[in-house]
Coordinates of C-alpha atoms and ligand atoms in Angstrom, one line a residue:
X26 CA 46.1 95.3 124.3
X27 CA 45.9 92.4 121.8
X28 CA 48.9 90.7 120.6
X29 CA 49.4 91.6 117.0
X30 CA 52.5 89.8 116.0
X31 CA 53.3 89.7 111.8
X32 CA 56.8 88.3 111.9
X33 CA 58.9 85.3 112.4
X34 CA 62.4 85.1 113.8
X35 CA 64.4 83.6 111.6
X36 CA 67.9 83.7 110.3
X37 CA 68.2 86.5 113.1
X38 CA 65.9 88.6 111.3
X39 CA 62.2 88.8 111.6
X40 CA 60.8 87.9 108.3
X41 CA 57.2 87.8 106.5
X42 CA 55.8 84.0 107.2
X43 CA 55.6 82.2 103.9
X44 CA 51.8 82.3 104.3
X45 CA 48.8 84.3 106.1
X46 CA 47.9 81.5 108.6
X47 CA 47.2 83.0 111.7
X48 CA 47.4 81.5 115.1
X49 CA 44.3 82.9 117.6
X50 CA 45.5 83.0 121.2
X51 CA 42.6 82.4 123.9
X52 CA 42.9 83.5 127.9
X53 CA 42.5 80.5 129.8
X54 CA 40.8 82.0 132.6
X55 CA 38.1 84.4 130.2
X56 CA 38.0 82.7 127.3
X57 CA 38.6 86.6 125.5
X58 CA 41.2 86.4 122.8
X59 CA 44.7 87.4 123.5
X60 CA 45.5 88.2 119.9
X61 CA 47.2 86.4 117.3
X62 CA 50.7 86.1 115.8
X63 CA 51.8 84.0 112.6
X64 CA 51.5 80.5 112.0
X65 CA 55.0 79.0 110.7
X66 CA 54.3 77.0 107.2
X67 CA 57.1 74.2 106.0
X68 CA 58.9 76.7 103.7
X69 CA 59.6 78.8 107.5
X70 CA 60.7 76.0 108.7
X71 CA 63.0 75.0 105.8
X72 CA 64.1 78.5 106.1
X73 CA 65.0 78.2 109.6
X74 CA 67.0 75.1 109.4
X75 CA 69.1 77.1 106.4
X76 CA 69.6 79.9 108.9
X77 CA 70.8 77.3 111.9
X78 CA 72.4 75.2 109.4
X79 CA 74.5 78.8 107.8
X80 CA 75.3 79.6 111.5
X81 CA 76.6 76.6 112.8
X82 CA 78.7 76.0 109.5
X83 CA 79.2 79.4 109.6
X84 CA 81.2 80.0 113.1
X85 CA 79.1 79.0 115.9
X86 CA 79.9 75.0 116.2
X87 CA 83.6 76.7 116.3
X88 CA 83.1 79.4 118.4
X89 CA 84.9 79.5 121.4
X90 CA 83.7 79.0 125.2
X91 CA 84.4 82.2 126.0
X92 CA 81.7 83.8 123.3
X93 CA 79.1 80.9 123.9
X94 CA 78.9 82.1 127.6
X95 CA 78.7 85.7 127.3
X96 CA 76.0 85.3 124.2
X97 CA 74.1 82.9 127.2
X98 CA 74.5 85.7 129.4
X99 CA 73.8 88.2 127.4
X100 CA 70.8 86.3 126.4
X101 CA 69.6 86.2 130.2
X102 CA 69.8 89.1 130.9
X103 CA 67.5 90.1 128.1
X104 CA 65.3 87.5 129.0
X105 CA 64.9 89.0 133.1
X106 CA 64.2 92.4 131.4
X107 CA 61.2 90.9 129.7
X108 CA 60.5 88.4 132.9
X109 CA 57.4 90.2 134.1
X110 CA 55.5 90.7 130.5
X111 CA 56.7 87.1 129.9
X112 CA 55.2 85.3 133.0
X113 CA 52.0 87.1 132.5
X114 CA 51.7 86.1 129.1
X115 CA 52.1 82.2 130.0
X116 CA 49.6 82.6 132.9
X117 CA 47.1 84.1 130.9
X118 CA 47.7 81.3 127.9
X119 CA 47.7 78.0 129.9
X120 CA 46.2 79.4 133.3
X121 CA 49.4 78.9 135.4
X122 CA 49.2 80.6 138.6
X123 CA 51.2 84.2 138.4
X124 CA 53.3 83.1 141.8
X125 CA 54.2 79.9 140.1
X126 CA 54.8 81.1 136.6
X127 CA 57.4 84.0 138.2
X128 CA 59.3 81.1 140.2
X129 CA 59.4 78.8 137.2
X130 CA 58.9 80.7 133.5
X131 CA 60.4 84.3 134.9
X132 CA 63.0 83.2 137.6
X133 CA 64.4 79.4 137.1
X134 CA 64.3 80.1 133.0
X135 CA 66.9 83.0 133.7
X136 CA 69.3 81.1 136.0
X137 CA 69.2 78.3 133.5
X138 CA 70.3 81.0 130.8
X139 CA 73.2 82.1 133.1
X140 CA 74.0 78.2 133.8
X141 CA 74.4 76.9 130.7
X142 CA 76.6 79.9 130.4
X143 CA 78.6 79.1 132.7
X144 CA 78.7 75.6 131.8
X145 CA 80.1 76.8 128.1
X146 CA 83.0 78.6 129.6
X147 CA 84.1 76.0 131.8
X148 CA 83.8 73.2 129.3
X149 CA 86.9 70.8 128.2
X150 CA 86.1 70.0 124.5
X151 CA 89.0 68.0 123.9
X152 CA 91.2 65.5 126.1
X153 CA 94.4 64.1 125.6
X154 CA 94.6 60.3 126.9
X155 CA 97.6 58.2 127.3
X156 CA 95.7 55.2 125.7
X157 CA 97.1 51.7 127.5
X158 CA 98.5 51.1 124.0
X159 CA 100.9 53.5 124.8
X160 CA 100.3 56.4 122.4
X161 CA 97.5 59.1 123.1
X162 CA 94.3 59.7 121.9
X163 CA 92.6 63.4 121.7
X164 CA 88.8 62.8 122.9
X165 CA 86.8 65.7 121.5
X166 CA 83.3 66.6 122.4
X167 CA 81.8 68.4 119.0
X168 CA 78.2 69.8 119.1
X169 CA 76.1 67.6 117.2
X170 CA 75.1 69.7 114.5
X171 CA 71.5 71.6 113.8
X172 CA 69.3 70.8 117.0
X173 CA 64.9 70.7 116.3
X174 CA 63.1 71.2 118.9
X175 CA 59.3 70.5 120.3
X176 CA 57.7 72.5 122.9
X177 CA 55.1 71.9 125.1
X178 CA 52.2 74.1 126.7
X179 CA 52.8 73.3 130.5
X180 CA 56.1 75.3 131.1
X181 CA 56.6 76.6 128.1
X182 CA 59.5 79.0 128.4
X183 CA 61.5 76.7 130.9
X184 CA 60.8 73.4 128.6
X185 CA 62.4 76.0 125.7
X186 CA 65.4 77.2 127.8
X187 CA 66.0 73.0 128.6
X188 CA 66.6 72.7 125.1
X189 CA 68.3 75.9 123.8
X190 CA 70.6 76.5 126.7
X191 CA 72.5 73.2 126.6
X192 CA 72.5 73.1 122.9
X193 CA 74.0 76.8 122.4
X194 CA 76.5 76.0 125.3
X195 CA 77.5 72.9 123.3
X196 CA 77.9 74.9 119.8
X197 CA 75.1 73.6 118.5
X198 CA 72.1 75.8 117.0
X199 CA 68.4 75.3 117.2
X200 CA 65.0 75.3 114.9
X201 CA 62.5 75.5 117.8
X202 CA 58.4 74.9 117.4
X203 CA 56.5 76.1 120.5
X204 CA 53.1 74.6 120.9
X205 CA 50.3 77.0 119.8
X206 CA 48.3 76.8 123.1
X207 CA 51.3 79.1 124.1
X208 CA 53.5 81.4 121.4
X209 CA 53.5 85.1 122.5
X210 CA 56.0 83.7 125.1
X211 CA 58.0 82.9 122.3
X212 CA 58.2 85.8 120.4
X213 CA 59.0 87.1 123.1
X214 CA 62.1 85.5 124.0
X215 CA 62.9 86.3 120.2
X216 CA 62.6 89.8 121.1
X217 CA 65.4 88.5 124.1
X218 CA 67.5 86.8 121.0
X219 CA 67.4 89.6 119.0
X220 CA 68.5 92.1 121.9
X221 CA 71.3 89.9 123.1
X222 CA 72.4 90.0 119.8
X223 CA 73.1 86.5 119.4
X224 CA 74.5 85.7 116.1
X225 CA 72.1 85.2 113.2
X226 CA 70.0 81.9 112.7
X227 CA 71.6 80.5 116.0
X228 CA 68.4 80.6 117.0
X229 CA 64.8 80.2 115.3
X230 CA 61.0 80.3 116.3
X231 CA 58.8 78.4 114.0
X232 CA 55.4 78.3 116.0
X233 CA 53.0 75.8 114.7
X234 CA 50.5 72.7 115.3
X235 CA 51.6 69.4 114.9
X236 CA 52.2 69.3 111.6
X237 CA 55.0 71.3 111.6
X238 CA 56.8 69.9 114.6
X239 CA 56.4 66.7 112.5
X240 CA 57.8 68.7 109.5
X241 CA 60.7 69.2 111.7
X242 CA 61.0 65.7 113.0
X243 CA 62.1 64.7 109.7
X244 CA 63.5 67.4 108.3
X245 CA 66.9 66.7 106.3
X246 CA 69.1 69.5 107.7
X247 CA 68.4 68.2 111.1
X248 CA 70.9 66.1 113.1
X249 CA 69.0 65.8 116.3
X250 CA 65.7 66.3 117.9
X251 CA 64.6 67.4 121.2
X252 CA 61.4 66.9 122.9
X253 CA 59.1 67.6 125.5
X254 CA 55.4 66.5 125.9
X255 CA 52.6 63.7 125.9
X256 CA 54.1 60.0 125.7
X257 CA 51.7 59.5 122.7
X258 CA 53.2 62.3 120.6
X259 CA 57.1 60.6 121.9
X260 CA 56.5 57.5 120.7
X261 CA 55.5 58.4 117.0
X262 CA 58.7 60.7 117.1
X263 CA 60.7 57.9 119.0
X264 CA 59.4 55.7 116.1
X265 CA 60.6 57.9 113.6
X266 CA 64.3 59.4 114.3
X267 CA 64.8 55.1 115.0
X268 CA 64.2 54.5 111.4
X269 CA 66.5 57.6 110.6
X270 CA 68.8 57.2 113.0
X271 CA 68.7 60.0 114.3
X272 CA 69.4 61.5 117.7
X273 CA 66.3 62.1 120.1
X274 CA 65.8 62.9 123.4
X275 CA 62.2 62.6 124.8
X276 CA 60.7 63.9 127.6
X277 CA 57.5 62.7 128.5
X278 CA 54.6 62.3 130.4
X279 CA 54.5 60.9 134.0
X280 CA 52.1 59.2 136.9
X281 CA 54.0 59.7 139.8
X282 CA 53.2 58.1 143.6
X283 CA 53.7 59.9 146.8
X284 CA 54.6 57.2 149.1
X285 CA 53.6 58.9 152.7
X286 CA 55.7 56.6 155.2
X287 CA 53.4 55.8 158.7
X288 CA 55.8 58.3 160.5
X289 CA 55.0 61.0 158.5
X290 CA 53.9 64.2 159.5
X291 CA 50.7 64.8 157.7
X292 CA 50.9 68.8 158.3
X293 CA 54.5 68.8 156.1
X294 CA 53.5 66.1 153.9
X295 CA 50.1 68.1 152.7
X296 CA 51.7 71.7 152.6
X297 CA 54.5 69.8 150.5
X298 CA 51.8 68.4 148.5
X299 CA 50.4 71.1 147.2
X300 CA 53.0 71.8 145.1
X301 CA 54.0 68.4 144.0
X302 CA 51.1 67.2 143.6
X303 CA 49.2 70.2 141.9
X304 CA 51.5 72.8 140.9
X305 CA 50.2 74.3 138.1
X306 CA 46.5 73.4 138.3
X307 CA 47.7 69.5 137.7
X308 CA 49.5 70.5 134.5
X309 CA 52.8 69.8 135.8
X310 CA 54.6 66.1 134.1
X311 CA 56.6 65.0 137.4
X312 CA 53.2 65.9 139.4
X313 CA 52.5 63.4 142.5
X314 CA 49.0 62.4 141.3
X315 CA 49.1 58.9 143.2
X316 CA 49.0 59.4 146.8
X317 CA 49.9 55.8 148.6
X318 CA 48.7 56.4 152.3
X319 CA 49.4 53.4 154.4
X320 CA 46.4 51.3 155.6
X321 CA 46.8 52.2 159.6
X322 CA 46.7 56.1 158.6
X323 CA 44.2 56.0 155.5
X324 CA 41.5 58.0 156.6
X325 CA 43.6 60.3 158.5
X326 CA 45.6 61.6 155.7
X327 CA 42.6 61.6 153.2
X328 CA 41.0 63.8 155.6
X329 CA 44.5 66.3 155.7
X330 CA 43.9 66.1 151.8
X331 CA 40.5 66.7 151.6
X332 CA 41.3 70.2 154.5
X333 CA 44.5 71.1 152.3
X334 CA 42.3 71.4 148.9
X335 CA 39.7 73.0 150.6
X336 CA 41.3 75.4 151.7
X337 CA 43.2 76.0 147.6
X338 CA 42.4 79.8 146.5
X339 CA 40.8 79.0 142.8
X340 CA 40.6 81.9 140.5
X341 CA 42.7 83.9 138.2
X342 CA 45.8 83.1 137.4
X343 CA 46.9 86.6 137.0
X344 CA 45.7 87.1 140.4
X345 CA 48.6 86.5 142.9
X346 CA 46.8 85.4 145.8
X347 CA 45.6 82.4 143.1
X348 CA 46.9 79.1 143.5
X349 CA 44.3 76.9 141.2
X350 CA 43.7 78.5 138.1
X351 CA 42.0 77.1 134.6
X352 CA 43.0 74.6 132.7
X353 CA 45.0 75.3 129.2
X354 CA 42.3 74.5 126.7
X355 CA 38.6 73.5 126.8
X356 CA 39.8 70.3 124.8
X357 CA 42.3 69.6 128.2
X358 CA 39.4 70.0 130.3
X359 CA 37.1 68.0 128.4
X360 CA 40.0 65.4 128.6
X361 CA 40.2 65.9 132.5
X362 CA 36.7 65.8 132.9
X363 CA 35.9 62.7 131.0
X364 CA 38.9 60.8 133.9
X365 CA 36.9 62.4 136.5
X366 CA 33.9 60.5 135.3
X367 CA 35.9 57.7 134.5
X368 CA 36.7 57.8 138.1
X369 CA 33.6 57.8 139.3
X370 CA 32.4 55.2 137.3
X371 CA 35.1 52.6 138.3
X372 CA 34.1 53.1 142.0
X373 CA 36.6 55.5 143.5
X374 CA 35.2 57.7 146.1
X375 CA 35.0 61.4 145.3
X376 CA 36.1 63.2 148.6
X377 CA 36.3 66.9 147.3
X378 CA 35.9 68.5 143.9
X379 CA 35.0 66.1 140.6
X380 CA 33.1 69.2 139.3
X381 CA 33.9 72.8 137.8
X382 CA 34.2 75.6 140.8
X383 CA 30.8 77.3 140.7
X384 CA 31.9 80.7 141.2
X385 CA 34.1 80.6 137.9
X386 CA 31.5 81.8 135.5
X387 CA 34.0 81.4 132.7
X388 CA 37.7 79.8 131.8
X389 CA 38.6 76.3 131.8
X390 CA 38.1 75.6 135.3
X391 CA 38.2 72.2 137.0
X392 CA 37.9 71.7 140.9
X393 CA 40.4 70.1 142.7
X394 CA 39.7 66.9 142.9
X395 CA 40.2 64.4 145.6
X396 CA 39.7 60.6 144.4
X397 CA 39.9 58.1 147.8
X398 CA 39.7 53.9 147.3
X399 CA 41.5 54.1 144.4
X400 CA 42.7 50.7 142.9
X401 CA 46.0 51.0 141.3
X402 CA 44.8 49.3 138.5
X403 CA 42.2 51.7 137.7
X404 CA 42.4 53.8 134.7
X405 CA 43.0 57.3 136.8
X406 CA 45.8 55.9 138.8
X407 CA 47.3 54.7 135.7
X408 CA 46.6 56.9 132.9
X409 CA 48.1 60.7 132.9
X410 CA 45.0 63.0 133.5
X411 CA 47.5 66.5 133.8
X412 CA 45.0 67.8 135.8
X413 CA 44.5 68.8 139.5
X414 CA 43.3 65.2 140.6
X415 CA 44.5 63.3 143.0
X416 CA 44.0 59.4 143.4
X417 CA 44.4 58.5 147.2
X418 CA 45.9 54.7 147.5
X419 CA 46.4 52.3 150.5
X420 CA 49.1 50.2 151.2
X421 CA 50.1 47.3 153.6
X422 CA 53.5 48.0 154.5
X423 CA 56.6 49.9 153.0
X424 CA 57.5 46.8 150.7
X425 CA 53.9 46.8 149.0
X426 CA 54.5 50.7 149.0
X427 CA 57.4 50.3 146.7
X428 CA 55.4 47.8 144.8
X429 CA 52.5 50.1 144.1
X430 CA 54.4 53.0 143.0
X431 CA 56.4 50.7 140.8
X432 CA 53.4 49.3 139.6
X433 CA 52.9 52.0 136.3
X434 CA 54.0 52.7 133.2
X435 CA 55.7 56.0 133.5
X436 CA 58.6 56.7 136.2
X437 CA 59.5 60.2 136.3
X438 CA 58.7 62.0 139.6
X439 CA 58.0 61.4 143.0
X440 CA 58.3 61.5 146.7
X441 CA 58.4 60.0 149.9
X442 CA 57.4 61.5 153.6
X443 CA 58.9 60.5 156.8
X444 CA 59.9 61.8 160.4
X445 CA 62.8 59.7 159.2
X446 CA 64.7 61.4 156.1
X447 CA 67.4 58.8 156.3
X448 CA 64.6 55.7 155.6
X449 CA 62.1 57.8 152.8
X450 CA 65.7 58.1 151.2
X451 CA 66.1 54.1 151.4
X452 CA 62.1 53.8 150.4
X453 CA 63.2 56.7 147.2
X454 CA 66.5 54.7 145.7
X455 CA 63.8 51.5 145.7
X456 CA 61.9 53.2 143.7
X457 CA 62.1 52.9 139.5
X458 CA 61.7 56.8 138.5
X459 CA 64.3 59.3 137.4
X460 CA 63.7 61.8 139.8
X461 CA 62.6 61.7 143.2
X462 CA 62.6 63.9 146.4
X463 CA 62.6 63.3 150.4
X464 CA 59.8 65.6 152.1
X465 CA 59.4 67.5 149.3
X466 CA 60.4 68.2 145.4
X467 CA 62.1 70.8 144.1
X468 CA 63.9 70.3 140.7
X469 CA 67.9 71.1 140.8
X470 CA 68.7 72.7 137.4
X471 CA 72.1 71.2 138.1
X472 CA 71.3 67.5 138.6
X473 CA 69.9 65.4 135.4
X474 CA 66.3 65.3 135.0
X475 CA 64.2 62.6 132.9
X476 CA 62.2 59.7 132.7
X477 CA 62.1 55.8 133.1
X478 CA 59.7 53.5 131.1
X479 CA 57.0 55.7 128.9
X480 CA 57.9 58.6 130.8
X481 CA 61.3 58.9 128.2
X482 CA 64.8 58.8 127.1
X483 CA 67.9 60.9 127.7
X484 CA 68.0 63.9 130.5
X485 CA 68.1 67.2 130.4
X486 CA 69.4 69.5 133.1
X487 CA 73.1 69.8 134.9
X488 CA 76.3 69.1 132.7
X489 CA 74.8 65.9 131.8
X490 CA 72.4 67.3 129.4
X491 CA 75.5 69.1 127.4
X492 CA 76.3 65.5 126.3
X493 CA 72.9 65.2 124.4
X494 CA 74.0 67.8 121.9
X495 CA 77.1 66.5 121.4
X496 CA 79.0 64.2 119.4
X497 CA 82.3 61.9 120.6
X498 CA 85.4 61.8 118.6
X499 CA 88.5 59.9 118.6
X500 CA 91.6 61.4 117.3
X501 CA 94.2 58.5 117.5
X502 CA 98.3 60.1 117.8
X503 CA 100.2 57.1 117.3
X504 CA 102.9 57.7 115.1
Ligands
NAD611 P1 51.7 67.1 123.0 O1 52.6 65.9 122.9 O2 50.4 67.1 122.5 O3 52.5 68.3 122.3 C1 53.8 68.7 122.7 C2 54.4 69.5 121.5 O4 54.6 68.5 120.5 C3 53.5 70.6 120.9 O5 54.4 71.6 120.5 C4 52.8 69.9 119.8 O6 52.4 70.8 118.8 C5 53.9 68.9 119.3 N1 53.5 67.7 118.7 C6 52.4 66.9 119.0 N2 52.5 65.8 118.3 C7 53.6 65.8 117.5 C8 54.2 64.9 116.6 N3 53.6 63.7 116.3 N4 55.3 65.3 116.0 C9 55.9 66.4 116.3 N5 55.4 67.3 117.2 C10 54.3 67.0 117.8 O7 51.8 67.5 124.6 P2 51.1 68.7 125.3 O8 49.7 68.4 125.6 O9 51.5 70.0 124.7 O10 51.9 68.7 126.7 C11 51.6 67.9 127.8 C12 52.4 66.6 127.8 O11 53.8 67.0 127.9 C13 52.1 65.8 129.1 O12 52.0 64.4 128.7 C14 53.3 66.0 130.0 O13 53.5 65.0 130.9 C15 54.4 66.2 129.0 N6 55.5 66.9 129.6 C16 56.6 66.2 129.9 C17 57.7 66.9 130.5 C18 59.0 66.2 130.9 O14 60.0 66.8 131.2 N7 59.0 64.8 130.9 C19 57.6 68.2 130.8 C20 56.4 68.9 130.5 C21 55.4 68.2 129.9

């Protein structure tokens, strides 16, 4: 049945959009419509940041830890009801493999609901210091006000929870614009707002283009933005809460390197692979697109690459047994397929793939693509393609390793493979990135994630993404 969505949630409430602009949802893998819900105009979202503004003012930045974390759980628990219409929805939007989407849009955004929540009732808002001046100061941690925040396509119910869980478990509440490549998700975790019964205008949907995320950059009644997506898109909102001073945190796009050490087991390191290098049909920021292989082992391991994609089950996304599905948008896979040719043209060596799967008569398909004889300087090893395609690199020895994956623009994921765990961690502290994982990566909801260089500022994740939504204070006692 087609989505048919004619409200927004706003205030707590869903109201009638401010105008009758639609936004037409597309299935990835069929290109059949999916329906359509509203399109949120700049008088939704200057109703929206009323509502968060009313509720914060109005209790919730004084609320105490006790109500934050059972509104957080209460909230989860609404959200697992919907899990299995809501990973279905995202898979059919942005072509994310069903298996995948459970793990990460159904399971992981849950148990960072029930974090969060536990975060909020174990947090110390205020400390009492015996300053060396000899009186004491009271240290307070106050949410930081009325959070906006931007949404990407990719993961687009775990990229919302990384925003709203932290900032409701702080005291703060939140204006948030999904991207319109992927909104039924989001109405439907209003339908999980509303349920949990969180109080009114705490939370907000306002699902738009770019325009209104831009609306809500510099909106007034905003004290601090969060965002997620392309580095492009970060540096123009970088550009502009610096002239307003205000708040940001940005979380952007990546080119990661997979250093494979010469001890390295090439069975683990591909099976590994596979996910961090091409979960979600390449769509994935921290994704392991530069594969440095050392010199001695080079064909070797893009031969183990070149058996591993083979062997990928392309097809549905809503099909479990599928683990390559489309791409989100025949724009994105006009994008990915121009790199491919780019590739091509610069003198890489296509091993497998660098076409669309024949047996996909529709959707946004690309092959996985193998690229071998990369040059790191090459425009595919150092743009972001956010596709499945994978530039295979040699290197001389583990110094020149370290150099290479170094050697970019963006330093947010990565890995290195080794018999030796105790040496790919010596090779992974070398390396300038803000994340990184020994024979495998796996993201810890508990441990701060985030970029270095143009892959952005701030983290999110673990207690440490609390402090982004919230404010230090001083409260000198010395008489
Ligand atoms: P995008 O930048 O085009 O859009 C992201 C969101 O921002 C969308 O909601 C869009 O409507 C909005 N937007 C775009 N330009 C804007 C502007 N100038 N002002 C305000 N809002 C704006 O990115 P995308 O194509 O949706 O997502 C893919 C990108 O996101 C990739 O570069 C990927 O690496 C990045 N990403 C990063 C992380 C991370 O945690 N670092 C996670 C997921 C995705």
């Amino acid at each position: 049945m087609l989505v048919d969505r004619r409200y927004l949630f706003i205030g707590g409430e869903w109201v009638a959009p401010a105008s009758t602009a639609r936004i037409n949802v597309i299935n990835a893998a069929t290109e059949a419509s999916l329906g359509s819900v509203p399109e949120a105009s700049f008088a939704d979202v200057d109703r929206a940041v009323t509502a968060a503004r009313n509720a914060f003012d109005g209790g919730w930045s004084t609320s105490g830890a006790s109500e934050r974390a059972a509104a957080l759980a209460r909230f989860a628990d609404a959200l697992e009801k919907r899990s299995p219409e809501i990973v279905r929805a995202v898979s059919a939007q942005n072509g994310m493999p069903l298996s995948l989407s459970e793990q990460f849009e159904g399971g992981y955004a849950v148990a960072l609901a029930r974090y969060y929540g536990s975060l909020a009732a174990e947090m110390r808002v205020e400390d009492r210091r015996r300053s060396p001046l000899g009186f004491d100061t009271l240290v307070r941690r106050d949410p930081i006000g009325v959070v906006g925040a931007i949404v990407p396509w990719n993961y687009p119910v775990v990229l919302c929870l990384t925003k709203l869980a932290p900032a409701l478990a702080a005291g703060c509440t939140i204006v948030i614009k999904p991207s319109p490549g992927t909104v039924i998700d989001a109405f439907l975790l209003a339908d999980a707002a509303e349920e949990a019964g969180l109080p009114k205008g705490v939370v907000n949907w306002v699902p738009g283009d770019r325009d209104v995320g831009q609306y809500l950059v510099t909106h007034k009644g905003i004290d601090k933005v969060a965002f997620t997506g392309s580095t492009a898109a970060g540096r123009w909102i970088g550009e502009t809460c610096g002239r307003m001073l205000r708040p940001v945190s940005l979380e952007l796009g990546g080119k990661s390197a997979a250093i494979i050490l010469d001890d390295a087991d090439l069975t683990t390191v591909v099976q590994g692979l596979h996910f961090a290098s091409l979960a979600n049909n390449g769509q994935t920021c921290a994704a392991c697109t530069r594969i440095l292989a050392p010199e001695g082992r080079y064909p070797e391991v893009v031969d183990a690459l070149r058996t591993m994609v083979s062997a990928l089950v392309v097809g549905d996304p809503l099909d479990h047994a599928t683990q390559v599905g489309p791409l989100a948008s025949s724009a994105h896979r006009d994008r990915v397929e121009a790199y491919i040719a780019k590739g091509r043209a610069d003198g890489a060596r296509v091993v497998i793939g660098g076409g669309r799967p024949k047996q996909q008569a529709r959707g946004w398909f690309v092959s996985p693509t193998v690229f071998a004889d990369v040059d790191n300087r090459s425009t595919i090893a150092r743009e972001e393609i956010f596709g499945p395609v994978l530039a295979v690199i040699p290197y001389r020895d583990d110094d020149d390793a370290v150099a290479i994956a170094n050697d970019s623009d963006f330093g947010l994921g990565g890995t290195v493979w080794s018999k030796d765990a105790g040496r790919a961690t010596q090779i992974a502290r070398r390396v300038a990135t803000g994340t990184i994982g020994v024979n495998g990566y796996v993201i810890d909801f508990a441990a701060p994630f985030g970029g270095v260089k143009q892959s952005g500022l701030g983290r999110e994740f673990g207690p440490e993404a609390l402090s982004a939504y919230q404010q230090l204070k001083s409260i000198y006692l010395p008489g």
